[in-house]
Coordinates of C-alpha atoms and ligand atoms in Angstrom, one line a residue:
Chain A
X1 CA -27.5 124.4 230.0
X2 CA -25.0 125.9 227.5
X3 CA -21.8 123.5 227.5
X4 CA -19.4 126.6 228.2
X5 CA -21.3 127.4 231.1
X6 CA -21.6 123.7 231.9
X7 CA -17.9 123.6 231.7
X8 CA -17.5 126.9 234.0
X9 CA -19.5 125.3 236.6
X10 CA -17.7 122.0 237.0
X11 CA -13.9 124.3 237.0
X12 CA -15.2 126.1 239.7
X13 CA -16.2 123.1 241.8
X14 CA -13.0 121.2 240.6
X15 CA -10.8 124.3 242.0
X16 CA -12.3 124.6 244.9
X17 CA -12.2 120.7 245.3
X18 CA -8.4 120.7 244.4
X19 CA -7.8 123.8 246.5
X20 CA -9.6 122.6 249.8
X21 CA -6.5 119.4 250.0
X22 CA -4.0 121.7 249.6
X23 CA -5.0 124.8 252.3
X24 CA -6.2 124.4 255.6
X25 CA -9.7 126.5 255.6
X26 CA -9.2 129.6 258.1
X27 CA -10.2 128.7 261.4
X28 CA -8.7 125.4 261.1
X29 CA -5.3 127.0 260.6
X30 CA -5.9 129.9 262.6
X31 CA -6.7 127.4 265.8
X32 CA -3.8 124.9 264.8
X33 CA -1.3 128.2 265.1
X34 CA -2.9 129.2 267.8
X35 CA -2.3 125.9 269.9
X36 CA 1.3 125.7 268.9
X37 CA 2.0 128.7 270.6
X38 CA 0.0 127.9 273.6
X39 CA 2.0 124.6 273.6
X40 CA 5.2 124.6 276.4
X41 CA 6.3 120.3 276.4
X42 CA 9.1 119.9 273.9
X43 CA 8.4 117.4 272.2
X44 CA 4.7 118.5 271.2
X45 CA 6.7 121.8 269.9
X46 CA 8.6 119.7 267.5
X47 CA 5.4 118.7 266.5
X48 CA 3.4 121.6 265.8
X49 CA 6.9 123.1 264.2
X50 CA 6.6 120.4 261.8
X51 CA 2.4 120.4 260.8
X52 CA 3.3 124.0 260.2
X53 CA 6.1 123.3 257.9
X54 CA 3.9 121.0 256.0
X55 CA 1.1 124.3 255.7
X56 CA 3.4 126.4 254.7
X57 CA 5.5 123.8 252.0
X58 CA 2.0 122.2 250.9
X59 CA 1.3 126.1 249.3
X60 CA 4.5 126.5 247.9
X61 CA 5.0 123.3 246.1
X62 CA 0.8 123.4 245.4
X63 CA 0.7 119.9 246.8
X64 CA -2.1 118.3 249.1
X65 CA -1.0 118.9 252.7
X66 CA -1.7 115.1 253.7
X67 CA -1.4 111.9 251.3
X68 CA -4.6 110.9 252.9
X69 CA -6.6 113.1 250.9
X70 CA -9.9 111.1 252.0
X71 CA -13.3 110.5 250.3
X72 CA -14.7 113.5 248.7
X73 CA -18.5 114.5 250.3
X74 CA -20.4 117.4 248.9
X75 CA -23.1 118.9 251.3
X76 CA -25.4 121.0 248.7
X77 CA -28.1 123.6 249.8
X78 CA -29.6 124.5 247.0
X79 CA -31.9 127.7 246.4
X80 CA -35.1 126.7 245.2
X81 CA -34.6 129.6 242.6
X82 CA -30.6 128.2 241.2
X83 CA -31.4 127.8 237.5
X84 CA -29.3 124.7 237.0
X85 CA -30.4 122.1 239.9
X86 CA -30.8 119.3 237.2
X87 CA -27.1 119.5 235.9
X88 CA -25.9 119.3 239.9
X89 CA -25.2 115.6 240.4
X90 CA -23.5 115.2 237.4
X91 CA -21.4 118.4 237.8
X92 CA -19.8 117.3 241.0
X93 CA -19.5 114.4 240.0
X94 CA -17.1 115.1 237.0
X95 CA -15.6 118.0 239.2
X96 CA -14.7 115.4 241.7
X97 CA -13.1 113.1 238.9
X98 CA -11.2 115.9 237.7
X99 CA -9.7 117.5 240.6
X100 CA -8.3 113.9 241.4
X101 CA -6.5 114.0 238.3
X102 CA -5.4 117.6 238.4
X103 CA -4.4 118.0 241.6
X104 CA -3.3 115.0 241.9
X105 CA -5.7 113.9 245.1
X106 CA -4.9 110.2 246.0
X107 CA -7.3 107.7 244.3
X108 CA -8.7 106.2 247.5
X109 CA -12.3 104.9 246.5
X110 CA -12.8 101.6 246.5
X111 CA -16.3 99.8 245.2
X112 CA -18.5 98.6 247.6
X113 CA -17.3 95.0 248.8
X114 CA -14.8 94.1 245.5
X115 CA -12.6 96.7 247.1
X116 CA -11.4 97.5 243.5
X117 CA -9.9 100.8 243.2
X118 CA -11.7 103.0 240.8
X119 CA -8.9 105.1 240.1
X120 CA -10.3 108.5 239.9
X121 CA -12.3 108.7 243.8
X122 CA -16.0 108.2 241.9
X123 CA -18.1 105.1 241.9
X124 CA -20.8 103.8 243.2
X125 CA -22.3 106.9 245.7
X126 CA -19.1 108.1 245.5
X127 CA -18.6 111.1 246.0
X128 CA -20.7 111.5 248.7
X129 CA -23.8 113.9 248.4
X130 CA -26.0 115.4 250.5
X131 CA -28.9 117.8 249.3
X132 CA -31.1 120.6 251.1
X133 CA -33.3 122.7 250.1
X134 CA -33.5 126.6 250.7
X135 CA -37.2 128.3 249.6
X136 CA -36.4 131.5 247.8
X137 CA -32.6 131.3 247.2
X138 CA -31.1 132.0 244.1
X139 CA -27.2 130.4 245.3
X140 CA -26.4 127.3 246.0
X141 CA -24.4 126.6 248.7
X142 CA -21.5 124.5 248.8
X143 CA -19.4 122.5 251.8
X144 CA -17.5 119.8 250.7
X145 CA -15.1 117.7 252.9
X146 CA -12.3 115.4 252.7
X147 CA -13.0 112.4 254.7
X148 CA -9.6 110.7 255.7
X149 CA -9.3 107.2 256.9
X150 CA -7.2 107.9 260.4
X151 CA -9.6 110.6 261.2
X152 CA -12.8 108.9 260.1
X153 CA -12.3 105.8 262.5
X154 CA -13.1 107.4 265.6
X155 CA -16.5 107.5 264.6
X156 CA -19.4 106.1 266.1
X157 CA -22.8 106.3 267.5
X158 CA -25.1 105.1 270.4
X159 CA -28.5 105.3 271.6
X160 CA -28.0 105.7 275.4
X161 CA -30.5 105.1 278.5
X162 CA -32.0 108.9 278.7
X163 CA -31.0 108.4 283.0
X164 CA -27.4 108.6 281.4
X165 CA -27.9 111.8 280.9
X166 CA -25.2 114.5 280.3
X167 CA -23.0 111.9 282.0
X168 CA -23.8 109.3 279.5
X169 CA -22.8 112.0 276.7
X170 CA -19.7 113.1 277.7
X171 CA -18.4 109.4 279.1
X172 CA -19.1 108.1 275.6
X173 CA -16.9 111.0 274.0
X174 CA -14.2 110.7 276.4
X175 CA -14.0 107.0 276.3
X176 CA -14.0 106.9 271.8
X177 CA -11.5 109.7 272.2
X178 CA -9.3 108.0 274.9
X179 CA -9.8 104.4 272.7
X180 CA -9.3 106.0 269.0
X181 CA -8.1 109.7 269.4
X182 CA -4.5 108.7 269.0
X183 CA -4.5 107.6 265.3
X184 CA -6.7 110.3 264.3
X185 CA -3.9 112.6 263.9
X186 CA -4.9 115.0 267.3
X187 CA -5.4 117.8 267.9
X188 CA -8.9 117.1 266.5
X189 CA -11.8 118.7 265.6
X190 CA -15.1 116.9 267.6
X191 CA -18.4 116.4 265.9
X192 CA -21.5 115.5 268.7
X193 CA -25.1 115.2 267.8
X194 CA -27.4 114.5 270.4
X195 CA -30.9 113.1 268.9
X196 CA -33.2 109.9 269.0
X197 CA -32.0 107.3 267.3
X198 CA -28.2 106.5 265.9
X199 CA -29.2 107.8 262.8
X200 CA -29.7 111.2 263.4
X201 CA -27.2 111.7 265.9
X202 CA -24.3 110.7 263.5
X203 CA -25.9 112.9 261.2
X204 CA -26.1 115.8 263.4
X205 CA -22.5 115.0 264.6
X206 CA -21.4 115.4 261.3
X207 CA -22.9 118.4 261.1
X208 CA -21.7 119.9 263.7
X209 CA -18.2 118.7 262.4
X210 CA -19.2 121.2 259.7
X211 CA -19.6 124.1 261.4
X212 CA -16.5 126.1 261.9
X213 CA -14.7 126.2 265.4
X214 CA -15.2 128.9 267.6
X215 CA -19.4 129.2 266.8
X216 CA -21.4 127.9 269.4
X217 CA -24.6 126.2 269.3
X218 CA -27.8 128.5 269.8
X219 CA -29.5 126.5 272.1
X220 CA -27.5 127.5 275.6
X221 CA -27.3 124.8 277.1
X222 CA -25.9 122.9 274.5
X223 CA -23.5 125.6 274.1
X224 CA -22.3 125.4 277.8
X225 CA -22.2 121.5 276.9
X226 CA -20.0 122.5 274.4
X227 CA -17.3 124.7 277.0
X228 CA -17.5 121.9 279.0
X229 CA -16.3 118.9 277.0
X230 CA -13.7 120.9 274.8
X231 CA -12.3 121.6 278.8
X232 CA -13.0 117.6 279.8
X233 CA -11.3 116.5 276.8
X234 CA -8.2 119.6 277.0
X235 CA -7.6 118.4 280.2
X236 CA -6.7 114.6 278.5
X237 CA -3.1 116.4 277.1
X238 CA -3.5 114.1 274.1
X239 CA -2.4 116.0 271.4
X240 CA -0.7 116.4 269.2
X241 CA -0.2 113.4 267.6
X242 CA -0.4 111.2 271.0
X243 CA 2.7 112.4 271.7
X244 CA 0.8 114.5 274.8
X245 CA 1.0 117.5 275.0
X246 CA -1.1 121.0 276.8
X247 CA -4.5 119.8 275.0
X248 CA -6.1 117.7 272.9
X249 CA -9.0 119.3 270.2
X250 CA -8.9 122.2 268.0
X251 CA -12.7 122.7 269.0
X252 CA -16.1 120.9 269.7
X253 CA -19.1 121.3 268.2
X254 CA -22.3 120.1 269.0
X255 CA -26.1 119.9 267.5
X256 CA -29.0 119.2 268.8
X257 CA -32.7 118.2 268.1
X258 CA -35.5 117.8 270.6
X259 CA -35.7 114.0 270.8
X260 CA -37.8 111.2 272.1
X261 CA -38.4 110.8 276.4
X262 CA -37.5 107.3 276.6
X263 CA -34.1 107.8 274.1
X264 CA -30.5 109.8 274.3
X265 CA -28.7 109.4 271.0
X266 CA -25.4 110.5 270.6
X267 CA -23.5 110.2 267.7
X268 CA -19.4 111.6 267.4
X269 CA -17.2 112.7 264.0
X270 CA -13.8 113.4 264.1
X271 CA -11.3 115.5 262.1
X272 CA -7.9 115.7 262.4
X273 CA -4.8 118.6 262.8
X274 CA -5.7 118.4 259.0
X275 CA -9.3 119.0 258.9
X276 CA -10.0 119.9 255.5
X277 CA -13.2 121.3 254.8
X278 CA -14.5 124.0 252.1
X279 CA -17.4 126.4 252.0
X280 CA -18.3 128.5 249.1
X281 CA -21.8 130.4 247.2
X282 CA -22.2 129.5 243.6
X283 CA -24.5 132.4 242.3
X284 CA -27.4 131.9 240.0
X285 CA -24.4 134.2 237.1
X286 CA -22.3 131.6 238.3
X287 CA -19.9 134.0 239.6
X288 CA -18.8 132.3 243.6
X289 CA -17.2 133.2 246.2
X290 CA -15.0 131.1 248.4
X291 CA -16.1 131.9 252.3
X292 CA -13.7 129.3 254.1
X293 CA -10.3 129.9 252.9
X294 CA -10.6 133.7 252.9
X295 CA -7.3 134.4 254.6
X296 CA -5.3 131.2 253.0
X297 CA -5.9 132.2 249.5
X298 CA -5.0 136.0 250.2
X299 CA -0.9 134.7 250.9
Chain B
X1 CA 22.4 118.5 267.9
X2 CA 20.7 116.4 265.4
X3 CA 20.6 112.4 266.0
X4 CA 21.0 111.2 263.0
X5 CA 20.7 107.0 261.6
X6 CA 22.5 106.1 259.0
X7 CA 22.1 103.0 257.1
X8 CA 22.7 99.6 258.0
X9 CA 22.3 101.0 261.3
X10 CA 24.3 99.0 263.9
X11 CA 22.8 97.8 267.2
X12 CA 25.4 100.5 268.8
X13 CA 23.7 103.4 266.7
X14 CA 19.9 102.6 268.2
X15 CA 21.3 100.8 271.9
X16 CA 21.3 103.8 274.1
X17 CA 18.2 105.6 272.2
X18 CA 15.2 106.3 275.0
X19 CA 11.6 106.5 274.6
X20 CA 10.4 110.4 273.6
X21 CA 14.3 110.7 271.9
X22 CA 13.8 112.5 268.3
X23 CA 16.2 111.3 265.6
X24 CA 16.9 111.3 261.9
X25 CA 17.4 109.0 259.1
X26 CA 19.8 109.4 256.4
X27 CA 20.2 106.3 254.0
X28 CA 18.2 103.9 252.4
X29 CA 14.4 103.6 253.5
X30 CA 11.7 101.3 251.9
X31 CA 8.0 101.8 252.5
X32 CA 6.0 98.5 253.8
X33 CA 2.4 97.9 255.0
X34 CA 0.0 95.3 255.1
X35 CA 0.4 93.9 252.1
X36 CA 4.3 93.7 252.2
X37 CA 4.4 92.2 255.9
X38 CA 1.7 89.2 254.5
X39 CA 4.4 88.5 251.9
X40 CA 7.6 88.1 253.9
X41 CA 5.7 86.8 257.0
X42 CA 3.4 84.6 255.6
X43 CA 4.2 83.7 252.2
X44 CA 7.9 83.5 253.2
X45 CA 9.2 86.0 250.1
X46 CA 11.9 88.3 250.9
X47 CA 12.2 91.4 248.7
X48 CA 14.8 91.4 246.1
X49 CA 16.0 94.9 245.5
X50 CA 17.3 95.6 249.3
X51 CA 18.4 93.9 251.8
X52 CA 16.4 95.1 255.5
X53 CA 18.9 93.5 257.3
X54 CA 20.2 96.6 260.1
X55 CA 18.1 98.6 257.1
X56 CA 14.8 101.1 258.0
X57 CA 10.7 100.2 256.8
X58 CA 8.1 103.4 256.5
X59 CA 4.5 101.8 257.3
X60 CA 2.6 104.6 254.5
X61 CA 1.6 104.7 251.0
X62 CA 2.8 107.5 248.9
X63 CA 1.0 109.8 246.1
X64 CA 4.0 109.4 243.4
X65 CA 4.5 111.4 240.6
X66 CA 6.4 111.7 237.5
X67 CA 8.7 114.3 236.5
X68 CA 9.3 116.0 232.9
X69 CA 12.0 113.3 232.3
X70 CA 9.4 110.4 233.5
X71 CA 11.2 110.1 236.6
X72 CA 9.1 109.2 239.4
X73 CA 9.3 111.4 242.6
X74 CA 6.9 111.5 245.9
X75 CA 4.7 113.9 245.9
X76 CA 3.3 113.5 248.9
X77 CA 4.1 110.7 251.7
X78 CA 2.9 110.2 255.1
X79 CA 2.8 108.0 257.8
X80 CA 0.1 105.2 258.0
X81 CA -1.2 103.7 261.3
X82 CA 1.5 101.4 262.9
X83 CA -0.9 99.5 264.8
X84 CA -2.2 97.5 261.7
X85 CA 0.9 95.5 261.2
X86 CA 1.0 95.0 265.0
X87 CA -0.1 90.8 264.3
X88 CA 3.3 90.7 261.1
X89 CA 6.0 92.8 263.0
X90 CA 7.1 90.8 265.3
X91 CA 7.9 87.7 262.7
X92 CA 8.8 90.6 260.3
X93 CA 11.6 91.5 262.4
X94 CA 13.0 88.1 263.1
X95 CA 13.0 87.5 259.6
X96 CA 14.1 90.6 258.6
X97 CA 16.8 92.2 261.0
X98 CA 15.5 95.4 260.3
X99 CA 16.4 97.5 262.6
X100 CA 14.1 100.6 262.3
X101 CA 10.5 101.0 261.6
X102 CA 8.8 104.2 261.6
X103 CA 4.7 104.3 261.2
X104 CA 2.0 106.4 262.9
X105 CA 0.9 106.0 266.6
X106 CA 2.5 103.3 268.7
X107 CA 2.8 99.2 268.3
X108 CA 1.9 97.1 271.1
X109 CA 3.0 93.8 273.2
X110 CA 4.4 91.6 270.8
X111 CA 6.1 94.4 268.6
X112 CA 7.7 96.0 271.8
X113 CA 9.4 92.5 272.9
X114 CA 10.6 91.5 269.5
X115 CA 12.5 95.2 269.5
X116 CA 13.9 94.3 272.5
X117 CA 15.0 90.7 271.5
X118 CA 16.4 91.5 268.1
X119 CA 17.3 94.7 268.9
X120 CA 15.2 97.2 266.9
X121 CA 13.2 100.4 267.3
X122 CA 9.5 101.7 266.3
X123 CA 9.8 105.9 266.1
X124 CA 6.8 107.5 265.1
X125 CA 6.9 110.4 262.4
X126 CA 4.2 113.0 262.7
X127 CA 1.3 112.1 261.1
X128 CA 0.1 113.9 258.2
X129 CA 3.2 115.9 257.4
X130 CA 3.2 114.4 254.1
X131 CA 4.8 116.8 252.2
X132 CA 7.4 117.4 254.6
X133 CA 8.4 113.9 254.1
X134 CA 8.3 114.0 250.9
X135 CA 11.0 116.7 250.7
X136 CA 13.0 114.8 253.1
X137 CA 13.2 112.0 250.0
X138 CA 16.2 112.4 247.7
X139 CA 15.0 110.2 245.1
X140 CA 13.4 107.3 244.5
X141 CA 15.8 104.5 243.8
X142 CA 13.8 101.3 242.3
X143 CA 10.4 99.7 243.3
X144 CA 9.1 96.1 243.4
X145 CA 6.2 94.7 244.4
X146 CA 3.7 96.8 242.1
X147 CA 1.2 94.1 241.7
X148 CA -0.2 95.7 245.3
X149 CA -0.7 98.8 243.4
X150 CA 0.7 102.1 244.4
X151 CA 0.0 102.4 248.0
X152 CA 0.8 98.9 249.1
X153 CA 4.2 98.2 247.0
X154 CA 7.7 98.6 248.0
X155 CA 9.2 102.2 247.2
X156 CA 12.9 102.2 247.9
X157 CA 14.2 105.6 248.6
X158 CA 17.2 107.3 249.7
X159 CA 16.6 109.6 252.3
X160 CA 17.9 112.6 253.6
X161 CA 17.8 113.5 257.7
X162 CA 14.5 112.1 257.3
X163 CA 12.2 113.3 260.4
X164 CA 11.7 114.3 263.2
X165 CA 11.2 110.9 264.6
X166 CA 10.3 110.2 267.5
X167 CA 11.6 107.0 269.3
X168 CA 8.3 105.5 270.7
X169 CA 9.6 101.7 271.4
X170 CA 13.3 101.1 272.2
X171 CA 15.5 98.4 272.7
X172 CA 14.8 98.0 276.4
X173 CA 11.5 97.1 276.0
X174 CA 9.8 100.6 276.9
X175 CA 6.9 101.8 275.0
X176 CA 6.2 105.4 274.6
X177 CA 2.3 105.5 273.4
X178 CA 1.2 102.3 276.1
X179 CA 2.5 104.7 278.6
X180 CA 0.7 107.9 277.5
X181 CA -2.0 105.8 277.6
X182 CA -1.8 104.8 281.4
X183 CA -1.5 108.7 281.8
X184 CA -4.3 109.8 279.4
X185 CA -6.6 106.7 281.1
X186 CA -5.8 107.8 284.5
X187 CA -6.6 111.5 283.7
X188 CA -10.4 110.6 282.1
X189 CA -10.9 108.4 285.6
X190 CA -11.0 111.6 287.0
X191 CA -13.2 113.5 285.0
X192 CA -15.9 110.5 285.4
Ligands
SF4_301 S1 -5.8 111.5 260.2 FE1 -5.8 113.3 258.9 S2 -3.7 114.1 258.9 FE2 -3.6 112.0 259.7 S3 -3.1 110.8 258.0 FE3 -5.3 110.8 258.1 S4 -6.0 112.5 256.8 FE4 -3.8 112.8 257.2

């Protein structure tokens, strides 16, 4: 690969790296005002008042929204027809490094065990990265997401007793939303996979943690699953912030797979008010296009 | 109006605040987590560059940055979760007499009688509103402790209406996020 075009490739990821800890993406903010509006308790006003300020200053002054700017993950579907798949890994990789530096993003990651700081959020499997493949595609695809610490804890899976049943599901969610929710900065976004084994669930929680709110699963009854909990859990009046207030998530999400008869895996990731999360297309020109922050990047 | 603290906050100032009660903070305010309780709770060392006594302690760790005339500033500074110091604040207020401690989510048992005893508060400031907090800080006014590194020292700052905060322990021994929790607890019994 040419080096200018090596170095165009890693300032668009870096951007879009920077960019995605200083804008909420669309629906995120779009839901967030939203819910502010809907909200009547006084207190919880103050509240929302306040997360909006922080939007609205974090663009002006071009400063991350949240000092908790997390651990960087990539999620990468690549086109099996992208001329530059080799270059990838080491492309995010410096991306990540530099949009730490450039931003600033806050140097969070810390080596496995020592718990030495690294200084610049790389390291050992750091940042995270995930690869897919897509037959026949030229682009390659692009989420990347910004885990925070408060919003990461709530997460957890389980393989439950498959008599549990839709029961099981939702009094595991409920319970790790009543125990954790608080600290996570609410209202949040909810991740549930349902699989076979912890494993996959937590994967396909994360997943649908992905997956912008508002879309629904395909499979309908895992999309009327989906009504139901984001009610169950509304009805809670945690958010925001714990203070209590009308409701509790900004959305919930949920994949599926077909899974074994004698297993019920669930697995649950959480966001917070602050869920930041990118989405973009890298072409094979290297020309992009930016599909999550649309209406943010308009102002 | 606004309620607003100002530094050394006297018993009188905090006596009559309630649970759910938003005030402000104008003064001096020095950030302190884990690593800060450990050393005046367990290694007995007091910081040297202010006195907490009727003073205010922010449980977060800030993204600082320096301006064109090296001057450090906060770039971005939010609350971190309260509940981590829970085991230190009680000692950490005896030893202390600070009077105001402001963090994310609530504090528990311990923390709630100590506030009561010594007369103190814990108010929560909304999480993740870093860079309104950061706006709220007039300047940064010294540091010690930097051997923690950035997130974990002491940044002293002089603060300006600094909030909203919201009073979730006062000094009657009433705690704002164990009560929620009753409420939120009794709600879920219903949907199982
Ligand atoms: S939970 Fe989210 S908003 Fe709250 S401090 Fe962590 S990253 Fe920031």
């Amino acid at each position: 690969m040419e080096e200018s075009l090596k170095q165009k490739f890693i300032k668009t990821v870096e951007e879009f790296t920077g960019m995605t800890g200083i804008y909420l993406p669309d629906d995120v903010e779009a839901r967030l005002r939203e819910m502010a509006e809907q909200e009547t308790i006084a207190n919880a006003k103050t509240m929302y008042d306040c997360m909006l300020k922080d939007l609205s200053l974090a663009k002006e002054l071009h400063r991350p929204l949240c000092q908790d700017t997390g651990v960087i993950q990539y999620f990468v579907e690549v086109g099996t027809e992208f001329p530059y798949q080799a270059e990838i890994p080491e492309i995010l990789v410096t991306a990540a490094r530099n949009a730490t530096l450039n931003t600033p993003l806050r140097p969070n990651v810390v080596e496995p065990l020592g718990e030495h700081n690294t200084g610049d959020n790389t390291g050992y499997g750091a940042p995270y990265i995930e690869y897919e493949l897509v037959p026949g595609s030229s682009d390659l695809r692009l989420r990347m997401y910004m885990a925070g610490g408060g919003c990461s804890l709530p997460g957890r899976s389980k393989v439950l007793m498959p008599l549990e049943g839709v029961e099981g599901v939702k009094k595991f969610v409920y319970q790790t939303i009543l125990d954790w929710g608080v600290n996570a900065c609410p209202p949040l976004c909810v991740g549930i996979g349902l699989g076979t084994c912890a494993a996959t669930s937590a994967m396909l929680s994360k997943k649908a943690l992905l997956r912008p709110i508002g879309t629904h699963s395909s499979y309908p009854e895992v999309a009327k699953l989906e009504d139901e909990i984001r009610e169950g859990l509304n009805s809670l009046g945690i958010a925001p912030l714990g203070f209590g207030g009308s409701q509790t998530v900004l959305g919930v999400n949920i994949e599926a797979a077909a899974h074994h008869p004698a297993t019920l895996g669930v697995g649950i990731s959480t966001g917070c008010w602050a869920t930041r999360r990118g989405d973009m297309i890298i072409h094979a020109d290297l020309t992009s296009e930016i599909l999550s922050h649309r209406k943010s990047l308009e102002v | 109006m606004k309620k607003v603290l100002t530094t050394p906050i006297s018993y009188e100032q905090i006596k009559d605040l309630k649970i759910g009660d938003t005030v402000y903070l104008t003064g001096m305010l020095a950030t302190c987590r884990d690593s800060g309780h450990r050393r005046v709770v367990k290694d007995k060392i007091m910081p040297e560059k202010i006195d907490l006594k009727e003073g205010a302690i922010f449980h977060a760790g800030p993204i600082v940055g320096k301006d064109e005339n090296g001057k450090q500033y906060m770039v971005s500074i939010g609350p971190t979760t309260s509940r981590r110091m829970e085991a230190a604040e009680a000692d950490f207020i005896e030893q202390t007499g600070v009077r105001l401690i402001i963090g994310k989510g609530g504090m528990m048992e311990k923390t709630t009688e100590a506030c009561k005893k010594f007369g103190a508060i814990h108010c929560a400031f909304p999480g993740g509103c870093a860079v309104v907090a950061a706006q709220e800080v007039e300047e940064i006014s010294d540091v010690e402790w930097m051997d923690f590194g950035m997130p974990e020292a002491l940044w002293i700052m002089k603060v300006k209406e600094f909030g909203p905060l919201i009073v979730s322990i006062d000094t009657q021994g009433n705690n704002l996020f164990e009560n929620n929790k009753k409420i939120f607890k009794e709600r879920m019994d219903k949907l199982i």
